CSV table of C-alpha atoms and ligand atoms in Angstrom, one decimal:
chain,number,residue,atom,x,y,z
A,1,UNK,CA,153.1,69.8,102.4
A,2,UNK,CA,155.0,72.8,101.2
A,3,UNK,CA,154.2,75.8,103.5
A,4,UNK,CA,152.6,78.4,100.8
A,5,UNK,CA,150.2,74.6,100.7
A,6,UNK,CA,148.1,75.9,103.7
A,7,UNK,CA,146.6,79.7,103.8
A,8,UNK,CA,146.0,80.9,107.4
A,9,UNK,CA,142.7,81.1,108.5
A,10,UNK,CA,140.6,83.3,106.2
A,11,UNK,CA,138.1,84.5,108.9
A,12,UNK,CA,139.9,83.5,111.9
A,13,UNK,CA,137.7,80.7,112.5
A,14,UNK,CA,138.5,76.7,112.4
A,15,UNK,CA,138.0,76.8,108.4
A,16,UNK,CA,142.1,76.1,107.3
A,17,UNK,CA,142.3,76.6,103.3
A,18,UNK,CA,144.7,74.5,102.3
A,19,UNK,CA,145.8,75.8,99.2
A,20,UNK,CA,147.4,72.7,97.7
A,21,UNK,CA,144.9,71.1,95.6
A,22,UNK,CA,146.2,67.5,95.2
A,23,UNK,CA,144.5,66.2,98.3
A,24,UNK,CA,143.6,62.9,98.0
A,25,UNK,CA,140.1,61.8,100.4
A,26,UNK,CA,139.4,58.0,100.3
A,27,UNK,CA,136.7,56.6,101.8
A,28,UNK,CA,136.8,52.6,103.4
A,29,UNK,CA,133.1,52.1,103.3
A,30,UNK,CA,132.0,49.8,106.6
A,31,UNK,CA,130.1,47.4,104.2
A,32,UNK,CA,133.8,46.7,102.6
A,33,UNK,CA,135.9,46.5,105.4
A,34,UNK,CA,133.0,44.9,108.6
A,35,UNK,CA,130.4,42.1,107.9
A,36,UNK,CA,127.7,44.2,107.8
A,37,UNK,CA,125.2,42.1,108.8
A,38,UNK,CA,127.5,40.4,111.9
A,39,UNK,CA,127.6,42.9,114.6
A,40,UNK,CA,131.2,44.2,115.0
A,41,UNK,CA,133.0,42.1,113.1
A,42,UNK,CA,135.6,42.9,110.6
A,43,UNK,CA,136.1,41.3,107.4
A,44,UNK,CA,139.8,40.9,108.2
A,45,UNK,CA,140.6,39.9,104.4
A,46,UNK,CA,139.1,43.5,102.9
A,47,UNK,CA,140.7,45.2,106.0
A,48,UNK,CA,143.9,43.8,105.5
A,49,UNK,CA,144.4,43.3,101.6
A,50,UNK,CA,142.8,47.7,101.6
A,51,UNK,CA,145.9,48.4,103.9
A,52,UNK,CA,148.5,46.8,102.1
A,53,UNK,CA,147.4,48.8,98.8
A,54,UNK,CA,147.3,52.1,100.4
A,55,UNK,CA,150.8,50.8,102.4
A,56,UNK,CA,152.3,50.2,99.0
A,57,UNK,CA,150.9,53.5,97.2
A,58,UNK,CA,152.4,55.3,99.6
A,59,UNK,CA,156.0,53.3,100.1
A,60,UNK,CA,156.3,53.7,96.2
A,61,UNK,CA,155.5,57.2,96.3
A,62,UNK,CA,151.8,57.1,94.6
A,63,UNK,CA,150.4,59.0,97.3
A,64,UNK,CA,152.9,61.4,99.5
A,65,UNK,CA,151.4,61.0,103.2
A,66,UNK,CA,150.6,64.9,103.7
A,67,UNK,CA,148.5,64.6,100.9
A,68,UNK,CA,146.0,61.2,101.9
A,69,UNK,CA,142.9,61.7,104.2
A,70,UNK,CA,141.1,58.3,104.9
A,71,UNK,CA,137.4,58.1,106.1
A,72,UNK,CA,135.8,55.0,107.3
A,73,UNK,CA,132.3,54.5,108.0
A,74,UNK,CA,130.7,52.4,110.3
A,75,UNK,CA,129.6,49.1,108.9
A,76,UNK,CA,128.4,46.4,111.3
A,77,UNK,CA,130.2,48.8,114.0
A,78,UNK,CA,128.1,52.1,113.9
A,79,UNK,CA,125.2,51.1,112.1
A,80,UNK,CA,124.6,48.0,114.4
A,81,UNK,CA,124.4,50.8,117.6
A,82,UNK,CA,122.7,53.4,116.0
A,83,UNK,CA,119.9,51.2,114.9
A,84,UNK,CA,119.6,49.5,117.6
A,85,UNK,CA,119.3,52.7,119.6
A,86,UNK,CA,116.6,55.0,116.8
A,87,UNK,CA,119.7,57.3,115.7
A,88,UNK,CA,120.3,58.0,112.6
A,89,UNK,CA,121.4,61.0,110.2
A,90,UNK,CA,117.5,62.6,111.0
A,91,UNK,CA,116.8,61.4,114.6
A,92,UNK,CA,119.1,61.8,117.6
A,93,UNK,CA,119.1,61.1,121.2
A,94,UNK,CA,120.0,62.6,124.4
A,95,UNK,CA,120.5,59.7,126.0
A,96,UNK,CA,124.2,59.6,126.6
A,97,UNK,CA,124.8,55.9,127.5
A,98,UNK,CA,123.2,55.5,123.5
A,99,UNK,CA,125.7,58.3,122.0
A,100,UNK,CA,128.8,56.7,124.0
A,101,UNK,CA,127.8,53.1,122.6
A,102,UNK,CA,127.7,54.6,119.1
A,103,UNK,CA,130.7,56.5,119.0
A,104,UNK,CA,132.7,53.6,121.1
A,105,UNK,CA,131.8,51.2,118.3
A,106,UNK,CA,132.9,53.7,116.0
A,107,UNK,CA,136.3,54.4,118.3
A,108,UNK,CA,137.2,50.2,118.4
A,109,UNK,CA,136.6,49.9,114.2
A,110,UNK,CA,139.0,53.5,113.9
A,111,UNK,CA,141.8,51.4,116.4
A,112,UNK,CA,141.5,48.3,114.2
A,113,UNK,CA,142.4,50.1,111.0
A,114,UNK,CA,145.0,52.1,112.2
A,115,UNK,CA,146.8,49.5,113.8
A,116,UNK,CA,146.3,47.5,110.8
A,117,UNK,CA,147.8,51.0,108.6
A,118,UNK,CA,150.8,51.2,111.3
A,119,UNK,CA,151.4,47.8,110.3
A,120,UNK,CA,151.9,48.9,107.1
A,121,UNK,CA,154.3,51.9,108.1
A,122,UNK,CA,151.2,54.6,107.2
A,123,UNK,CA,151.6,57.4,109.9
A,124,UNK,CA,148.0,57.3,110.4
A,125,UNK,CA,146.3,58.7,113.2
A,126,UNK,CA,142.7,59.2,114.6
A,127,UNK,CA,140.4,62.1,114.2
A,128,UNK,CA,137.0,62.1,115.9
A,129,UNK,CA,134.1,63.9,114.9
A,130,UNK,CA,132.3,63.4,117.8
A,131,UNK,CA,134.3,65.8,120.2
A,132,UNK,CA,134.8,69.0,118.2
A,133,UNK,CA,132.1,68.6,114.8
A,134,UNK,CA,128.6,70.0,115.1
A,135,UNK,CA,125.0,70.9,113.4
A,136,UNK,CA,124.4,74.8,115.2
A,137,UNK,CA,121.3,74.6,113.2
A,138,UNK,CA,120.0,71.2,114.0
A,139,UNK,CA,119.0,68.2,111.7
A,140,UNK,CA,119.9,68.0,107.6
A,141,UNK,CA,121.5,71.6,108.4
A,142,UNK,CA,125.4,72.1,107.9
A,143,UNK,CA,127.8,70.5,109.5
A,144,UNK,CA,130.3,72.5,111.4
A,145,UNK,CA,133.6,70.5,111.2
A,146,UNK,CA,136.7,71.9,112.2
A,147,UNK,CA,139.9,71.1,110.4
A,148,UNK,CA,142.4,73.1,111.5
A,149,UNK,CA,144.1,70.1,113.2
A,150,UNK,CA,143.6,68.3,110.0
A,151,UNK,CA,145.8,70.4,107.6
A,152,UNK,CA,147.9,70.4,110.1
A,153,UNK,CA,148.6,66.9,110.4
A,154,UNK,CA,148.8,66.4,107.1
A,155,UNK,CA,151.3,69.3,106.9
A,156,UNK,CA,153.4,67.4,109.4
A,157,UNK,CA,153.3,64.3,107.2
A,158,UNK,CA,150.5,62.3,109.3
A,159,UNK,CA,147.7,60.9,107.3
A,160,UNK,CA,144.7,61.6,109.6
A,161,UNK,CA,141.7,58.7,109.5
A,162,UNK,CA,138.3,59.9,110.5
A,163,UNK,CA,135.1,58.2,110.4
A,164,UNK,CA,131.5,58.4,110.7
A,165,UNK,CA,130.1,59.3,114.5
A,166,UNK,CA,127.8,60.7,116.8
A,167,UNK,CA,127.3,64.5,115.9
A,168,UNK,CA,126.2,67.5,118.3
A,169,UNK,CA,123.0,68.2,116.7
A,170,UNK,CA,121.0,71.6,117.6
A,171,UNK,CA,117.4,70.3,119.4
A,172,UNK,CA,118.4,66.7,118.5
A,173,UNK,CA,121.3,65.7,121.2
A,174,UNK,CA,123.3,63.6,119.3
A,175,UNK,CA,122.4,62.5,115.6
A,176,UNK,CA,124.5,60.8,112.9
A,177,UNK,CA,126.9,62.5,110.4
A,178,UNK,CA,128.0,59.7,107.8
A,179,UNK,CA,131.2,59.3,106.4
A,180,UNK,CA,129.9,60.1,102.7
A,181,UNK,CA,129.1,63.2,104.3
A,182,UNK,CA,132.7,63.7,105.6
A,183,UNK,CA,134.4,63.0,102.7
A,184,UNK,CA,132.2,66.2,100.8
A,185,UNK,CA,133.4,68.1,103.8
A,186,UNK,CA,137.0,67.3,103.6
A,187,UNK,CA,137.5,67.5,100.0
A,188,UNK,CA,135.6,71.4,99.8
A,189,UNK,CA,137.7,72.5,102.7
A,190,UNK,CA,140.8,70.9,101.4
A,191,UNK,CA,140.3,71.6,97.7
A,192,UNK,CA,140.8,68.0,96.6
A,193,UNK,CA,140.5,66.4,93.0
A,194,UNK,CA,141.1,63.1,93.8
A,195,UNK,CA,137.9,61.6,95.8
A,196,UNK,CA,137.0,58.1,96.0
A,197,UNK,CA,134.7,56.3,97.8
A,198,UNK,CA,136.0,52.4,98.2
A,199,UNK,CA,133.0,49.7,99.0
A,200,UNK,CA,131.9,46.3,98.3
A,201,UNK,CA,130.5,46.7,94.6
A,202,UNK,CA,132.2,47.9,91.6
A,203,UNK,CA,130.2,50.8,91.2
A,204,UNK,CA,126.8,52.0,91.2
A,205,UNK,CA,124.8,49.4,88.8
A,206,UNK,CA,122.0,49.7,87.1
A,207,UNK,CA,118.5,47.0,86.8
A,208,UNK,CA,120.7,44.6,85.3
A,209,UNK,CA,123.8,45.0,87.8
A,210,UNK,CA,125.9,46.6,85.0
A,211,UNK,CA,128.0,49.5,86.4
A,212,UNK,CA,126.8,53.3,85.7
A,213,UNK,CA,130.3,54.9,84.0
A,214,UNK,CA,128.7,58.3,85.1
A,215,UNK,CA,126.1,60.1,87.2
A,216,UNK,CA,125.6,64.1,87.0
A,217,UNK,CA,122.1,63.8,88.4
A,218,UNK,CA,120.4,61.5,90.9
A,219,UNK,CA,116.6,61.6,89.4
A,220,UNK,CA,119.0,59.5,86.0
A,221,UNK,CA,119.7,56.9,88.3
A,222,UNK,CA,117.4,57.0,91.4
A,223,UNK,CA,115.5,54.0,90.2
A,224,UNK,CA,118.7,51.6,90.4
A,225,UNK,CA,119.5,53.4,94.4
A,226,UNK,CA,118.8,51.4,96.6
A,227,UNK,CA,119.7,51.0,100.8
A,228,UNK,CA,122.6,48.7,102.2
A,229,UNK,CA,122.1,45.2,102.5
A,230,UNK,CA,122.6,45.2,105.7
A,231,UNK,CA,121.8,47.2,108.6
A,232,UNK,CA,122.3,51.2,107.6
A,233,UNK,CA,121.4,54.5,109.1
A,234,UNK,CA,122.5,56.8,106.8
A,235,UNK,CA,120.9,55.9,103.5
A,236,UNK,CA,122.9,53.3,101.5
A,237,UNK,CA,124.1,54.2,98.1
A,238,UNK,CA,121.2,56.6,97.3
A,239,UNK,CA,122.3,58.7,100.3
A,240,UNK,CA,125.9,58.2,99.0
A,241,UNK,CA,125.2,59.3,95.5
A,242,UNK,CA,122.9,62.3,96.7
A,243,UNK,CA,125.9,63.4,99.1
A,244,UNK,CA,128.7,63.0,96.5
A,245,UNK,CA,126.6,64.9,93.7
A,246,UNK,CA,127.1,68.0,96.2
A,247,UNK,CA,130.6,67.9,95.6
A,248,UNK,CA,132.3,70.6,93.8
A,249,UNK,CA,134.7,68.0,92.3
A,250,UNK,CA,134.5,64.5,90.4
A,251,UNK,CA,134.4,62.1,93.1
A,252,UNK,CA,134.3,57.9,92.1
A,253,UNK,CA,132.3,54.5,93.5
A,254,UNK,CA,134.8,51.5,92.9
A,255,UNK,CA,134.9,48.3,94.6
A,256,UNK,CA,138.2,46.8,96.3
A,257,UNK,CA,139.9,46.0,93.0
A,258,UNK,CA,139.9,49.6,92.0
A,259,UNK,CA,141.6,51.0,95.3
A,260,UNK,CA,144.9,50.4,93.7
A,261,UNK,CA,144.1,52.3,90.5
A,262,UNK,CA,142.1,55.2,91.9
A,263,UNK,CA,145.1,55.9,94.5
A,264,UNK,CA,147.6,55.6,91.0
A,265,UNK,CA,145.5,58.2,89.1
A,266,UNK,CA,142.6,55.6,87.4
A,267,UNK,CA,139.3,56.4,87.1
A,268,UNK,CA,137.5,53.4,88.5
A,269,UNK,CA,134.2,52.2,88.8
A,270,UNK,CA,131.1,55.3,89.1
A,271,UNK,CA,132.3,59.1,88.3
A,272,UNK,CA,130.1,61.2,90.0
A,273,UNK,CA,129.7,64.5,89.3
B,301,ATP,N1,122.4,50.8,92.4
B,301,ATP,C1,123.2,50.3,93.3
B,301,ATP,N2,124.5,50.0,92.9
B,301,ATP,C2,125.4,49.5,93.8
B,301,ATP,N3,125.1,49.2,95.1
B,301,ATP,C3,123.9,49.5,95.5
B,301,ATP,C4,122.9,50.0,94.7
B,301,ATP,N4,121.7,50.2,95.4
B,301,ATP,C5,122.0,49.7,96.6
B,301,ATP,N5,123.2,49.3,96.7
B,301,ATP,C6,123.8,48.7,98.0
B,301,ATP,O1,124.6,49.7,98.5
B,301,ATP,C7,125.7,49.1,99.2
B,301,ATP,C8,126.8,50.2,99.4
B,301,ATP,O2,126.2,51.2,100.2
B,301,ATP,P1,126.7,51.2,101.8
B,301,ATP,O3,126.1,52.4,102.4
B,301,ATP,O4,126.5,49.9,102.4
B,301,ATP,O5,128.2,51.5,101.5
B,301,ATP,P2,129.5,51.7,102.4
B,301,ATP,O6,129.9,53.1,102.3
B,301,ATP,O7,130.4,50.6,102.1
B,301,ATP,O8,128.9,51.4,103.9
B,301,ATP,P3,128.9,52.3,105.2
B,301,ATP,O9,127.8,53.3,104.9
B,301,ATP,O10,128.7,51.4,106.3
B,301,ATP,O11,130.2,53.1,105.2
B,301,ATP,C9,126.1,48.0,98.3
B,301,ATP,O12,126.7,47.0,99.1
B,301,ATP,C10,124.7,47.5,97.7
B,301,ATP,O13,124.2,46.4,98.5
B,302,IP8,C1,126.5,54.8,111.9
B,302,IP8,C2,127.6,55.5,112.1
B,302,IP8,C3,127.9,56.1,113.5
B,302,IP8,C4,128.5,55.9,111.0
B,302,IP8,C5,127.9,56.2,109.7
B,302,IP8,O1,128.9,56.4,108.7
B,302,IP8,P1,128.7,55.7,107.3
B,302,IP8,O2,128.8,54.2,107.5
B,302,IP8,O3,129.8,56.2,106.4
B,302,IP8,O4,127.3,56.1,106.8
């Protein structure tokens, strides 16, 4: 990333304004990448066939590697924990055996996919929420996220790969912060135009499973919004959707066969926003 890319820190605090606005955010969702309804297990042939398109968008130049943030969310990993131990996005624990099962869930599906990326040459690495991201002002209240180390990965040429976790929530212990939630985050703070959220349906649909080109409000389409169809703490597509319409910028639902063409400059599946 050029160095007039990344402002110094406007207040002195962990907020980086990267200045570059052709960050691209793309978000693995777990019901693409894990059997969400088999607890911890991968769907190796999503995982795999996701990582050799982002691997050849990169080698061919599609996507420069201090440009790419990836998110991942938790699938039959995170969800499976979390549920089985009451936490979710509005109720936490301060049990810490709960939070460490949670967040090492979340820690073994992060190692599988960048293992998978290094297999693809992608200079991924992993970033954490869990030990530095926070709510100060306790549940549905802003997420303090740090991404100082962020930018500067990326301005070093890494492509950092965080993920949905366990969050330090004021007079809640530990709640969850979802991936959707990370990717509004990241693309504010990073002033990216190119946000796409990668899952196991082509978009959202409507009554009669035909996808929605467009959404600029959620009451037009809250009556197709629906859950997962698996196990899911965090709200399904309705949550997604209601997350993603925050967003300053367009951000777009595709399924797996629109990776390729979002990360080459398509406009695939649901524009939100
Ligand atoms: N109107 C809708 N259109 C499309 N999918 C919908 C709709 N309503 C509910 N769904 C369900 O939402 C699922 C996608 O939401 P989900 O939260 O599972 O996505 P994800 O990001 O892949 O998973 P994770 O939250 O684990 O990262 C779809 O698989 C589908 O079953
Ligand atoms: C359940 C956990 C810990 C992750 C939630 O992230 P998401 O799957 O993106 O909603």
């Amino acid at each position: 990333m050029s160095e007039d890319a990344t402002e110094d820190c406007p207040n002195g605090s962990d907020d980086v304004v990267v200045g570059s606005d052709d960050v691209v955010v793309v978000k693995l969702g777990g019901s693409l990448i894990t059997e969400k309804d088999r607890p911890e297990t991968i769907d190796e042939n999503a995982l795999e066939a996701a990582c050799d398109t982002i691997g050849a968008a990169l080698a061919d130049g599609a996507v420069a590697p201090d440009r790419l943030v990836l998110v991942h969310g938790g699938g039959s990993f995170g969800h499976h924990h979390a549920s089985k131990h009451g936490v979710s996005t509005t109720a936490g624990t301060h049990d810490a055996a709960a939070a460490f099962e949670i967040h090492g869930a979340m820690a073994r599906l992060n190692h599988a996919i960048v293992t998978r990326l290094h297999d693809r040459s992608v200079p991924a690495v992993p970033v954490h929420p869990l030990s530095t991201s926070s709510r100060p002002s306790g549940v549905d209240r802003d997420l303090d996220l740090p991404t100082a180390s962020m930018a500067t990965l990326l301005a070093e040429g890494f492509v950092p790969v965080i993920h949905g976790d366990g969050v330090a929530t004021r007079g809640a212990g530990i709640t969850v912060v979802s991936g959707d939630e990370l990717v509004v985050e990241i693309a504010e703070r990073f002033g990216a135009d190119r946000v796409g959220l990668c899952s196991t349906v082509p978009g959202v649909l409507d009554d009669e499973g035909v996808i929605v080109p467009e959404i600029t409000s959620f009451e037009a389409v809250a009556e197709y919004l629906g859950g997962s169809d698996a196990t899911d703490v965090s709200g399904g597509m309705a949550g997604k959707v209601r997350e993603l319409l925050a967003l300053s910028s367009q951000a777009f639902v595709f399924g797996p066969d629109g990776l390729d063409g979002f990360l080459r400059g398509d406009e695939p599946g649901t524009r939100i926003g």
